XYZ file of C-alpha atoms in Angstrom:
651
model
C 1.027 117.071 -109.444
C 3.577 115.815 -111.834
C 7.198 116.736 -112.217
C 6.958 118.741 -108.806
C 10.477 121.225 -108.475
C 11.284 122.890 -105.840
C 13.450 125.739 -105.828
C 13.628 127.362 -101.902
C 13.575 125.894 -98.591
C 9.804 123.905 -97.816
C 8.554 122.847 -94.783
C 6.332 120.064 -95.108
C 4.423 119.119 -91.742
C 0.939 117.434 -93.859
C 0.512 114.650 -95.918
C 1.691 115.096 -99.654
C 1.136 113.142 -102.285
C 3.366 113.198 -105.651
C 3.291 111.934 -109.150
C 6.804 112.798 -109.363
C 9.390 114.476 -106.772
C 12.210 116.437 -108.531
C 14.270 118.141 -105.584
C 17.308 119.978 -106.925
C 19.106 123.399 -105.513
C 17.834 127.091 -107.488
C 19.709 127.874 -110.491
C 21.711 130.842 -108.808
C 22.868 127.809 -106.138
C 20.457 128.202 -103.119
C 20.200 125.345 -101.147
C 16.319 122.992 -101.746
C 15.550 120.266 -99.050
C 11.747 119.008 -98.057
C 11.756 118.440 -94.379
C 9.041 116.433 -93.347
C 8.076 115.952 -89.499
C 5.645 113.572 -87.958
C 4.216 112.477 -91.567
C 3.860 111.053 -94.705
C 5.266 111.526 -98.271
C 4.093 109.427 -100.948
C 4.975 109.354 -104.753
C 3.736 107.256 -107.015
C 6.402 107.403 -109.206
C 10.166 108.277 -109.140
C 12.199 110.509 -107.781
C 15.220 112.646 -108.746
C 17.359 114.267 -106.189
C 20.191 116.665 -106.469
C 22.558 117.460 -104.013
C 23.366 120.795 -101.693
C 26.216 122.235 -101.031
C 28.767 119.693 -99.123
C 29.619 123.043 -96.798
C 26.119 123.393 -95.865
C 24.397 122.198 -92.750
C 21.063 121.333 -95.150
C 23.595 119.225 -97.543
C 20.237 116.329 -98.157
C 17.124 116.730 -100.211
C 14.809 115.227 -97.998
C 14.747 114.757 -94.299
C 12.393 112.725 -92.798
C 12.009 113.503 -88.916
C 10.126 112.120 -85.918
C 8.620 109.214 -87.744
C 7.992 110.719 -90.899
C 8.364 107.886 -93.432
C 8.408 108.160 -97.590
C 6.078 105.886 -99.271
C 6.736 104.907 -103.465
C 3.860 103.465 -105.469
C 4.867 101.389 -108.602
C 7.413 97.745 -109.425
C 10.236 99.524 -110.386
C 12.942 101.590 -109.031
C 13.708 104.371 -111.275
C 15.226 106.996 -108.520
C 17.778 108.993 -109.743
C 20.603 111.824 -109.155
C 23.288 111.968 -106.398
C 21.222 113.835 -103.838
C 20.180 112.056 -100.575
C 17.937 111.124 -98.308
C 18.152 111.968 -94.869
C 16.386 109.182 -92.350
C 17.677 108.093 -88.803
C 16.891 105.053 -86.880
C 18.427 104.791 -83.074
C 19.538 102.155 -80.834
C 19.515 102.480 -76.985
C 22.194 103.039 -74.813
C 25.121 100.373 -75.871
C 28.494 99.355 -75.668
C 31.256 98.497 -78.533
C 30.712 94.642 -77.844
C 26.710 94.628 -79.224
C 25.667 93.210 -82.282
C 22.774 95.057 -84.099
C 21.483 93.855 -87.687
C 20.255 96.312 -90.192
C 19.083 96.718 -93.560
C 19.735 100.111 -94.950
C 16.337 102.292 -96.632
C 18.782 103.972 -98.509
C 21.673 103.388 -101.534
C 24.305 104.759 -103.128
C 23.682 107.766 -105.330
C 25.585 107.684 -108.404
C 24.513 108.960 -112.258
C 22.966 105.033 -112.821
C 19.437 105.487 -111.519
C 17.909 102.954 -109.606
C 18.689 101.258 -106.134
C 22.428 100.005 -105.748
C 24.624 99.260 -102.615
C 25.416 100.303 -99.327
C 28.128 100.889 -97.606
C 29.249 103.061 -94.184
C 30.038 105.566 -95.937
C 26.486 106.400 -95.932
C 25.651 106.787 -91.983
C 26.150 110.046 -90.650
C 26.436 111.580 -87.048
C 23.451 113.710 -86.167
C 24.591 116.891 -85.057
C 21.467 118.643 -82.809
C 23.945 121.453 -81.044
C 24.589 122.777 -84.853
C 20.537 122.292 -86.050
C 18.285 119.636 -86.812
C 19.190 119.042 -90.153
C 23.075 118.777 -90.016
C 25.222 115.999 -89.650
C 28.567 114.795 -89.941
C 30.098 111.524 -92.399
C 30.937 108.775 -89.985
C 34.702 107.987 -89.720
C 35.694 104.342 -89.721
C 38.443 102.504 -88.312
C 39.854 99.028 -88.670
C 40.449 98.987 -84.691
C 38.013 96.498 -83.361
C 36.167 99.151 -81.282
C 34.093 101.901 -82.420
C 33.423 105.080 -80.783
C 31.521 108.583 -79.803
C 34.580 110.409 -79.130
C 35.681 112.963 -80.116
C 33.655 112.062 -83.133
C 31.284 109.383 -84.363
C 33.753 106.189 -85.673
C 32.482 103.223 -87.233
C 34.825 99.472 -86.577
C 34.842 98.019 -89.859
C 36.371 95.264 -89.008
C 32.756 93.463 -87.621
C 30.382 94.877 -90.386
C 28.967 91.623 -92.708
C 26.483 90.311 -95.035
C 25.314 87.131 -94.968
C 23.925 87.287 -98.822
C 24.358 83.373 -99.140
C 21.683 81.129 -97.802
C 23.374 79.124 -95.190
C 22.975 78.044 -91.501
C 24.675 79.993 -88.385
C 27.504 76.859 -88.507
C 28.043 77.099 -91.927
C 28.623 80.969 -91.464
C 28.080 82.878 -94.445
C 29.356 85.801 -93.432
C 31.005 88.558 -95.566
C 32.812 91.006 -94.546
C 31.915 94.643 -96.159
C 34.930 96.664 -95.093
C 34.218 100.443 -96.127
C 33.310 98.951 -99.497
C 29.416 99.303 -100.751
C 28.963 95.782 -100.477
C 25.697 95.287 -99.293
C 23.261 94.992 -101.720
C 20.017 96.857 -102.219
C 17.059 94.438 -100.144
C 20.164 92.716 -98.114
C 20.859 93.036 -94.579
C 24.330 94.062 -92.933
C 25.451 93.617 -89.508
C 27.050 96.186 -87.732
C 28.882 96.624 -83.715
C 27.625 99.419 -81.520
C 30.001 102.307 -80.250
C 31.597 103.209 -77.261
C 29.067 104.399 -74.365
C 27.603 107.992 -74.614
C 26.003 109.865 -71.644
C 24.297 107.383 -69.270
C 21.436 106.982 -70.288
C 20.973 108.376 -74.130
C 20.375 106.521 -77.314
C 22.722 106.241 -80.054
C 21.657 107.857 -83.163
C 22.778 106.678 -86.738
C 21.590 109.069 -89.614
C 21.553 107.189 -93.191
C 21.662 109.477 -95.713
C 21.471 108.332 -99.613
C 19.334 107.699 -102.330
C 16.005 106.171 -101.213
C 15.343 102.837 -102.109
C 12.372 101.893 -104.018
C 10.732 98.988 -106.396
C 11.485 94.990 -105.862
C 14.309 93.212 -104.230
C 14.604 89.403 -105.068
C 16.132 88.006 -101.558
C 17.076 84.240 -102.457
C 16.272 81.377 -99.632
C 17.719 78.112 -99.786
C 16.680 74.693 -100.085
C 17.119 72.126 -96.859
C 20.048 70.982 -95.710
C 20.365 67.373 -95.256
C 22.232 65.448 -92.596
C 21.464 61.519 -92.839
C 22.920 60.666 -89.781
C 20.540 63.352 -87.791
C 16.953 62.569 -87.982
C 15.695 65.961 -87.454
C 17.159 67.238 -90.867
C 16.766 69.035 -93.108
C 17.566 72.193 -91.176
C 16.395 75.469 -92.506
C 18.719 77.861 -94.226
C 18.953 81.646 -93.408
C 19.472 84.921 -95.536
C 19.873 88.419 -93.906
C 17.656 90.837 -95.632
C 15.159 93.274 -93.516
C 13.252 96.712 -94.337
C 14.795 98.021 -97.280
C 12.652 101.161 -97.170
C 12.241 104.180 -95.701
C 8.796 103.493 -94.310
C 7.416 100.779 -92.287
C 7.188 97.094 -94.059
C 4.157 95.341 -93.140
C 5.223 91.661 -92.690
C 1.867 89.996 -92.891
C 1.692 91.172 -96.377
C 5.326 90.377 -97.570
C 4.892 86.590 -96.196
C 1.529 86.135 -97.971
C 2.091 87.462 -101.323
C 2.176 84.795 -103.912
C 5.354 85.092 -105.365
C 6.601 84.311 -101.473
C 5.541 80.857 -100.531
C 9.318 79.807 -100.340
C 9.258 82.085 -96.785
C 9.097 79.969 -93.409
C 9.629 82.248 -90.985
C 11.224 85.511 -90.031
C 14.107 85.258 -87.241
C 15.587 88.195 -85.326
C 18.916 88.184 -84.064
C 19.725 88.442 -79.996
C 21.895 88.619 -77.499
C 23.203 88.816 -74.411
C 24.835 92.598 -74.549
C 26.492 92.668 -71.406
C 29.582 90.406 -71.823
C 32.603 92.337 -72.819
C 33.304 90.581 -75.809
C 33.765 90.829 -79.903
C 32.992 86.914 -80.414
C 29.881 84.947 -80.542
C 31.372 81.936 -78.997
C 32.133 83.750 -76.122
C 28.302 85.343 -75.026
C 24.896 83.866 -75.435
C 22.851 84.748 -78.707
C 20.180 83.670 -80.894
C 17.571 83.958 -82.440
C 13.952 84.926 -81.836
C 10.931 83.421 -84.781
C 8.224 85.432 -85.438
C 5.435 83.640 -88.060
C 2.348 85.899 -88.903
C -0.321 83.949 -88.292
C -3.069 83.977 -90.320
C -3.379 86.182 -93.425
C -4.495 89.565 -92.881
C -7.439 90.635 -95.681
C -8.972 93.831 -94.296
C -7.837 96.686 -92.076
C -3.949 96.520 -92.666
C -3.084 99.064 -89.690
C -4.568 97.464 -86.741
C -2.005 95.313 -85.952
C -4.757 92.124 -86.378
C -3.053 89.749 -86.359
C -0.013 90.857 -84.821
C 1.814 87.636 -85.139
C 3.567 85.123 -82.887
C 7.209 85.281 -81.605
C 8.936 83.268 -79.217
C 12.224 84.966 -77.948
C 15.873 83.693 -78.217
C 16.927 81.343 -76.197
C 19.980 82.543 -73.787
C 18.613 83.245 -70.064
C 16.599 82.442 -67.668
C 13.505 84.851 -66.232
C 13.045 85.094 -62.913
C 9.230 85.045 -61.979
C 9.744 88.166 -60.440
C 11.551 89.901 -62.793
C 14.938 89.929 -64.410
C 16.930 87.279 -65.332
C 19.575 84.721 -64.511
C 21.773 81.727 -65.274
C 23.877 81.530 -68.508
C 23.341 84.995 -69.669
C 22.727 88.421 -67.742
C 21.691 90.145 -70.791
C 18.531 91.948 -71.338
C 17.569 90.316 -74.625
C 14.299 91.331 -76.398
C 10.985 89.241 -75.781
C 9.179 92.350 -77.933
C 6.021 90.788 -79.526
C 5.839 94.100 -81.705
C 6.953 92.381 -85.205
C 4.307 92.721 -87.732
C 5.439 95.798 -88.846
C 9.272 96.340 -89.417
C 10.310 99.741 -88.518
C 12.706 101.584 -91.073
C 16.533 100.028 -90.724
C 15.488 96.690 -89.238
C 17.742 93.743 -90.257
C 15.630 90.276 -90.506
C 16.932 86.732 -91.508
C 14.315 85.361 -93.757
C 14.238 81.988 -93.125
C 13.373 79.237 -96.615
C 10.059 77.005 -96.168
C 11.571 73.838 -95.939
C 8.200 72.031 -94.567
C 5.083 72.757 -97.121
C 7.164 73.339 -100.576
C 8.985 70.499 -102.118
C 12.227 71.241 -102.943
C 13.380 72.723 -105.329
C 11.519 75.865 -104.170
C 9.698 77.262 -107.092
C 11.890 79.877 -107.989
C 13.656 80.551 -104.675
C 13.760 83.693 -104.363
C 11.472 86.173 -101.510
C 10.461 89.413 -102.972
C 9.966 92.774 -100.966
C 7.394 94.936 -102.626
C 6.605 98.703 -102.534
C 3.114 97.412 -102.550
C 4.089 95.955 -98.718
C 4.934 99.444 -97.499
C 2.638 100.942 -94.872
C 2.722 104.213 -92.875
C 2.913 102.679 -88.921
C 4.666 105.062 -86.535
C 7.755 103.149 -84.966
C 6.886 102.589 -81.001
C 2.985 102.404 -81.999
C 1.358 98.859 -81.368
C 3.294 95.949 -83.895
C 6.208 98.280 -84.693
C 9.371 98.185 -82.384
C 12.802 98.100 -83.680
C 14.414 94.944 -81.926
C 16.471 96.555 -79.722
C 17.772 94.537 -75.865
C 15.012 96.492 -73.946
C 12.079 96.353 -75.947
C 9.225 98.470 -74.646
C 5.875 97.217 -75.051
C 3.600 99.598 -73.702
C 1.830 100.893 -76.189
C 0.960 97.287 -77.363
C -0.379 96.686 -73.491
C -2.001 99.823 -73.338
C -4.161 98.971 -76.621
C -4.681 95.292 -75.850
C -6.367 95.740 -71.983
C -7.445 99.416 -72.564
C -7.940 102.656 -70.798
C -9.353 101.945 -67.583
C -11.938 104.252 -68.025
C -13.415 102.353 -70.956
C -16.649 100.856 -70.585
C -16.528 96.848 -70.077
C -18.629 96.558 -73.350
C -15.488 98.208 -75.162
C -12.647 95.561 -72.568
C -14.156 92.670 -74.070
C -12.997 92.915 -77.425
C -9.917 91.152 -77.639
C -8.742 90.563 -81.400
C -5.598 88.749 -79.943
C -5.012 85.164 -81.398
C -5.933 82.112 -78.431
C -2.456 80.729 -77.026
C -0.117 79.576 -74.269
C 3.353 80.398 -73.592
C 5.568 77.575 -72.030
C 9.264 77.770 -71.292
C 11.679 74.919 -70.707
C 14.303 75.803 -68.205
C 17.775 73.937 -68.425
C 19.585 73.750 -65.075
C 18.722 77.426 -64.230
C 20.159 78.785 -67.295
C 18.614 78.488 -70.670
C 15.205 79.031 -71.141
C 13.420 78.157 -74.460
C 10.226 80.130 -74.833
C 7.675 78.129 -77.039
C 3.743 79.133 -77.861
C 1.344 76.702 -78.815
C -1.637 78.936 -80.950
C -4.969 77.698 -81.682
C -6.405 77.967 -84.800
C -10.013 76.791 -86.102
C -8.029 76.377 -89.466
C -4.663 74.449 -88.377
C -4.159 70.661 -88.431
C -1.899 68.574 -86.572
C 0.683 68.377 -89.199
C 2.888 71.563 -90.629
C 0.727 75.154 -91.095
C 2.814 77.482 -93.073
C 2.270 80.758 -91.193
C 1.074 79.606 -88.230
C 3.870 77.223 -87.629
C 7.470 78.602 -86.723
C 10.724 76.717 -86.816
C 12.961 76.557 -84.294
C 15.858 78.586 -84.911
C 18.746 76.870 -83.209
C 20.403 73.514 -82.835
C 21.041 74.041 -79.327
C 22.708 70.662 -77.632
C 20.099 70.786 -74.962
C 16.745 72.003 -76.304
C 12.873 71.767 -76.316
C 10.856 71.556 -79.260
C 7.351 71.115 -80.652
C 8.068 67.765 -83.214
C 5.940 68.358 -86.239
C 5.682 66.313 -89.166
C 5.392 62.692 -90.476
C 6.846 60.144 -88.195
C 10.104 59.989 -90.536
C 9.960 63.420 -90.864
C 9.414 65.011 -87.722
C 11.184 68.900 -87.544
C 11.679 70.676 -84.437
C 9.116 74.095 -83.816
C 8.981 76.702 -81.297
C 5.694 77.586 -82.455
C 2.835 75.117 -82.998
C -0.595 76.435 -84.420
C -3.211 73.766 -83.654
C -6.898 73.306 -83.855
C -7.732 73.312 -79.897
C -9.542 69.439 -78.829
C -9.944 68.534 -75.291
C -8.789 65.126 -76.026
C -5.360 66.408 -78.087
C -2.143 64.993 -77.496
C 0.767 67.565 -78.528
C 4.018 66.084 -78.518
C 6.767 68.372 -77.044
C 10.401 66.809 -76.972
C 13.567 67.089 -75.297
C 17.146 66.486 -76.181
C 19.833 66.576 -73.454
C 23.572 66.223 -73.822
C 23.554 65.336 -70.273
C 21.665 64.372 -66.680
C 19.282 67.574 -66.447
C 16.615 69.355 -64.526
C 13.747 70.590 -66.562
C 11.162 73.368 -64.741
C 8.095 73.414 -67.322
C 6.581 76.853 -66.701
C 3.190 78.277 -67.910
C 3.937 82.384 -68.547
C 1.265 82.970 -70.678
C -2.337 82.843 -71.324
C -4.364 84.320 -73.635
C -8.549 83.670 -74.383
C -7.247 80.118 -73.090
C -9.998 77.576 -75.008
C -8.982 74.883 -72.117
C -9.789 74.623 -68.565
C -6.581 72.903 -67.651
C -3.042 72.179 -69.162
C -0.729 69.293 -68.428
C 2.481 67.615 -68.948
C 1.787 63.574 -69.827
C 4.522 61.166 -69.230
C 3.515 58.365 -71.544
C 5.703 55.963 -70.270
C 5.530 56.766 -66.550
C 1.686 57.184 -67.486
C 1.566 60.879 -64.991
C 0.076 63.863 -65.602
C 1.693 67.102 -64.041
C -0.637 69.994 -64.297
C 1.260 73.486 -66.086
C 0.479 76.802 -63.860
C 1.297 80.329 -64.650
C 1.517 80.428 -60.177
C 4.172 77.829 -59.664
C 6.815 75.722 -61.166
C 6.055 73.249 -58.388
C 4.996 69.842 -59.878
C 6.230 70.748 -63.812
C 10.058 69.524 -62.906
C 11.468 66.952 -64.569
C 15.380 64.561 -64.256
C 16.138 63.165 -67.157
C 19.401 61.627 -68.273
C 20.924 62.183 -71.502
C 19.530 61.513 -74.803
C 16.541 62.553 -77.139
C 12.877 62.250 -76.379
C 10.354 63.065 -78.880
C 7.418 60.400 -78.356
C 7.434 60.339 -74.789
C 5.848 63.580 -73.301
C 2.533 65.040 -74.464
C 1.117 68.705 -73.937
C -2.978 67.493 -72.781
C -5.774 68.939 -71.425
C -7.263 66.658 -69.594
C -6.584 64.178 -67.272
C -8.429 60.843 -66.926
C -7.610 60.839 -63.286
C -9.454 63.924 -62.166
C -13.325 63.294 -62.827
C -14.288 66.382 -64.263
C -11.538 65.802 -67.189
C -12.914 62.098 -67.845
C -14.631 61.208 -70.767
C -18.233 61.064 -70.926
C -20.732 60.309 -73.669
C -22.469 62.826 -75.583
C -25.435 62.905 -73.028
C -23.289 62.503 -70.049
C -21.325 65.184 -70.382
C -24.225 67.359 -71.402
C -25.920 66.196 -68.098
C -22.796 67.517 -66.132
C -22.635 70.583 -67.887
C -26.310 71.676 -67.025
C -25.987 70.402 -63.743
C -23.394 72.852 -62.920
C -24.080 75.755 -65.562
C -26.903 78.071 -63.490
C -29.098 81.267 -64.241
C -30.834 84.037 -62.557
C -32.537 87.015 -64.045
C -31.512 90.108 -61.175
C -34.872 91.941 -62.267
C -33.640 94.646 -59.705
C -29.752 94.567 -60.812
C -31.297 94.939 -64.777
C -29.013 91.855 -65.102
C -28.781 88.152 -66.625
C -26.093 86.138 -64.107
C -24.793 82.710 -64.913
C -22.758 80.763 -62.751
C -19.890 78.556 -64.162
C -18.089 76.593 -60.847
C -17.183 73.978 -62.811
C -14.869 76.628 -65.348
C -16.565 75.622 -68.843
C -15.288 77.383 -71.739
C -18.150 79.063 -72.988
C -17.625 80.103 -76.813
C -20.822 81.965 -77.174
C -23.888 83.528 -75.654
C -27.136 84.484 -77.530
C -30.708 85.990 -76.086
C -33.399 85.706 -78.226
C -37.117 87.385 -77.688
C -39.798 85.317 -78.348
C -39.799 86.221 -82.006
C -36.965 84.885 -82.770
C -35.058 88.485 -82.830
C -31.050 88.025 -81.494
C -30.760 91.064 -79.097
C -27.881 90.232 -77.207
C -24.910 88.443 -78.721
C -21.477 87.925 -76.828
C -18.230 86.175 -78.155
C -15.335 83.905 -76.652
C -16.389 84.659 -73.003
C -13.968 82.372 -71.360
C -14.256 80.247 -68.727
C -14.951 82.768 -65.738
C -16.805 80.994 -63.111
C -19.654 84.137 -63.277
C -20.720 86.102 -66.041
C -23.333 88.977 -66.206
C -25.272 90.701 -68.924
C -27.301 93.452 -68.757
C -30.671 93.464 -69.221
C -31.929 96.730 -68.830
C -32.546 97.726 -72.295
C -34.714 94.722 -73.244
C -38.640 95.473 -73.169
C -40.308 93.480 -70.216
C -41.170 89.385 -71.376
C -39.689 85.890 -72.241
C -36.264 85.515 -73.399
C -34.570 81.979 -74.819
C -30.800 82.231 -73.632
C -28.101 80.230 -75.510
C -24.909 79.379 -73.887
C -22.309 77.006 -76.125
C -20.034 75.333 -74.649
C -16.280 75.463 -76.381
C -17.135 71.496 -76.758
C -20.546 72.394 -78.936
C -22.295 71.619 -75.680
C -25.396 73.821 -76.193
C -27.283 75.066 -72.468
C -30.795 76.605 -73.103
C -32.603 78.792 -70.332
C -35.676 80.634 -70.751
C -35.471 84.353 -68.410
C -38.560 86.521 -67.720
C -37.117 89.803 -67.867
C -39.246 92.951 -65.728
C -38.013 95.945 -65.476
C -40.463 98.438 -63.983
């Protein structure tokens, strides 16, 4: 359908699909708008837009509502007129003191088509009580507090770009004013507004031409500080999702014209101290890396990606949080896919490219637009209370599943550790195995750490002249791997080493190794007890080792070949339950088994079962088999192969 006008009021609640969207009022002046609710609008090529009435309530072309999103085929932007978009993004209930970052999906329409800059004179107050499609402009002030009353006003004096590669000390910041001076693809950061109703979000409403085609986001090369050995540190540029549709992040980091991209880094902070300045609350940064590259169903969230959250407060075991910061910061893992507004610090690949970076320069692509519902598994805008549950809900499923469907598990092998300083900080690392990583640096599956705190923890990757600190550390698992994790302390400190998290674990056991005390402290998720360290000042990065074994405890010695294969039989038993209808193995001993094959005497696989874990019984039903001699096949997560022959009878 090309050249599509529309002259009178549609409502659009299905999918449409567009060569061409021309939206522009009815000659004798009526007002034209598409609202679409709950869905998608794609257009493979432009669009032109002209604008309503300014006295009318339906002053925007399009409105996109409840999740709708508006997808654009094609390289180039080529949008024109000085209608607008209508698309609104919320934050949750906040306080003039909180620091969001954005990235506008739309620009500022003028008579030069294409995408251009942003400024606040493009966000809009919703206004519900009048209808659902009108809104007011957004008044600013140069106060340093915004505010809901009696109207929606916008403090210009803390919205910035940071357009310049840099690091957080070298602050890059620019300040925007009420100018358009953000630029199409770039990133802005913005305060929140005095407190509404207890309780409510805050609603912004962008409203402007939408943007469409490429935006060239430059990264920087490494800086370089001789007298620290852990430079060069990366460098930083705020860009985000410059669309108005979901961005999936998978495929923006592993396009080929984006190899200069290390990491992606979300900002965070502590949003209950009553302050305007950084140096006076915690903040940081969480890293999110994607893993490994996604080549098949783009919408399932597979891989989701790894992110470690920023480091300002300390978690309480039972909930809630403590020490340096009271602030409910977000530990969302829901980053794959960047919701529409979201504000992301791309962060240059200082590690696998050789500097100069080959062009140095990131590009966003329509072609990395996907339709994912914000609040839907992978999608969350990073807001202080991230909510998770949908993510949960799809990754342990509906309790009345069957167990055939529980056991599939598409989530990526890994533990989460945090390092507790004194009570107070906690830095939240992830080490993620991969059958494809090596010890050294794994674009994608690696993630650097984001901040030079003066007390830190850090995964040290890299040649031994060359060793950068990481937060997240893809590996290939070995029982016999040393991982170095270091420290650096600015003075005498307690260290608690805690285990929060693990997922399709390919160990049995986890400890902390003191190479120069030569002691092993064994990491729990149940207790911090035994994982504590004292240390006086200073840096140590070839001292402590992340192992899974220990040469003290028998089962985690050595053997040879046939040793250990002895052991393993010994304590890896069968029964066929002929009256259950059920194969049972018993595992005391807590081998990771890998596999599991049954095979009938013809050689035909008729049971096959995947990373099973190291549960100390497993089951498998039997029933369906025909009545005869079956060859089991149990492998170890060390290749250690167990055999068993069951005579299944079922009448």
């Amino acid at each position: 359908m090309k050249n599509l006008l529309l002259f009178s009021t549609l409502l659009l609640t299905s999918f449409g699909a567009f060569a061409q969207l021309t939206v522009k009022p009815t000659s004798g002046g009526e007002d034209s708008f598409v609202y679409v609710s709950d869905q998608i609008v794609y257009v493979t090529q432009e669009i032109n837009l002209t604008r309503n009435s300014n006295l009318s309530d339906k002053e925007a072309s399009i409105y996109l509502r409840n999740n709708a999103q508006l997808i654009q085929g094609g390289t180039t932007s080529t949008n024109s007129g000085n209608g607008q978009l209508s698309v609104q993004q919320n934050t949750p209930e906040t306080n003039a003191w909180a620091y969001y970052y954005w990235c506008s999906p739309i620009t500022h329409p003028a008579a030069v088509a294409g995408n251009r800059s942003f400024g606040v004179q493009h966000l809009y107050e919703p206004l519900p009580a009048t209808s659902v499609t009108a809104a007011l402009q957004s008044l600013t002030t140069t106060g340093r507090e915004g505010t809901l009353i009696p109207s929606m006003t916008i403090s210009t004096r803390w919205l910035y770009t940071f357009k310049t590669p840099g690091t957080e000390a070298a602050g890059n910041y620019a300040r925007m004013n009420s100018n358009n001076a953000a630029p199409a693809g770039f990133g802005f950061i913005m305060k929140g507004l005095g407190l509404a109703a207890p309780g409510s979000d805050q609603v912004y409403e962008f409203r402007g031409r939408p943007n469409s085609g490429t935006f060239s986001i430059p990264v920087g090369e490494p800086l370089f500080n001789p007298a620290d050995p852990m430079s060069p540190f990366p460098q930083m540029t705020l860009a985000g999702n410059p669309y108005p549709s979901a961005l999936d992040l998978n495929q923006l980091f592993y396009d080929a014209d984006n190899e200069e991209l290390a990491a992606l880094w979300y900002y965070d902070e502590d949003r209950t101290v009553p302050s305007h300045y950084y140096s006076e609350k915690p903040f940081g940064y969480g890293v999110w890396v994607p893993g490994t590259q996604d080549v098949s169903n783009l919408s399932d969230n597979n891989p989701s990606g790894t992110y470690t959250a920023a480091p300002f407060y300390f978690y309480y075991a039972g909930g809630g949080n403590g020490g340096t910061g009271q602030g409910t910061g977000s530990n969302d893992q829901n980053k794959r896919y960047a919701p529409i507004g979201q504000g992301i610090m791309f962060v240059g690949d200082t590690f696998s490219v050789t500097p100069p970076l080959p062009d140095g320069y990131v590009k966003i692509k329509n072609s990395h637009r996907i339709f994912i519902k914000e609040g839907t598994a992978g999608s969350v805008f990073q807001r202080p209370d991230g909510d998770d549950t949908a993510v949960e809900e799809n990754l342990n499923g509906d309790p009345t599943l069957s167990t055939a469907a529980e056991t599939i598990d598409t989530r990526t092998p890994m533990l989460r550790l945090w390092a507790v300083f004194d009570e107070a900080v906690t830095r939240d690392m992830v080490i993620a195995f991969y059958d494809q990583a090596t010890d050294g640096y794994d674009r994608g599956l690696d993630g650097v750490s984001a901040q030079d705190l003066k007390t830190d923890a850090y995964f040290p990757i890299g040649n031994d002249n060359a060793r950068r600190p990481f937060v997240i550390n893809g590996i290939q698992y070995a029982q016999n791997k040393q991982i170095p994790i270091a420290f650096k302390l600015n003075k005498p400190t307690t260290i608690q080493l805690l285990l929060k998290e693990e997922i399709k674990k390919p160990y049995q056991h986890v400890y902390l190794f003191d190479s120069q005390e030569n002691t092993y402290k064994e990491l729990t998720a149940a207790t911090a007890a035994g994982s504590t360290l004292s240390l006086p000042a200073g840096k140590y990065d070839r001292r402590f080792y992340i192992v899974f074994r220990n040469p003290n405890i028998k089962k985690d010695t050595p053997k040879t070949e046939l040793e250990t294969r002895a052991i393993v039989l010994e304590n890896v038993t069968f029964f066929q339950n002929n009256p259950q209808q059920q194969l049972e193995v018993s595992n005391p001993e807590g081998y990771t088994i890998k596999s599991a094959a049954v095979y009938d005497m013809s050689g035909k696989l008729v049971i096959s079962e995947s990373n099973i874990g190291d549960n100390n019984k497993y089951s498998f039903y039997t029933g369906n088999l025909s009545d005869g001699v079956y060859l089991v096949k149990l492998m170890t997560a060390d290749d250690i192969a167990i055999d068993y022959k069951a005579i299944v009878h079922n009448q």
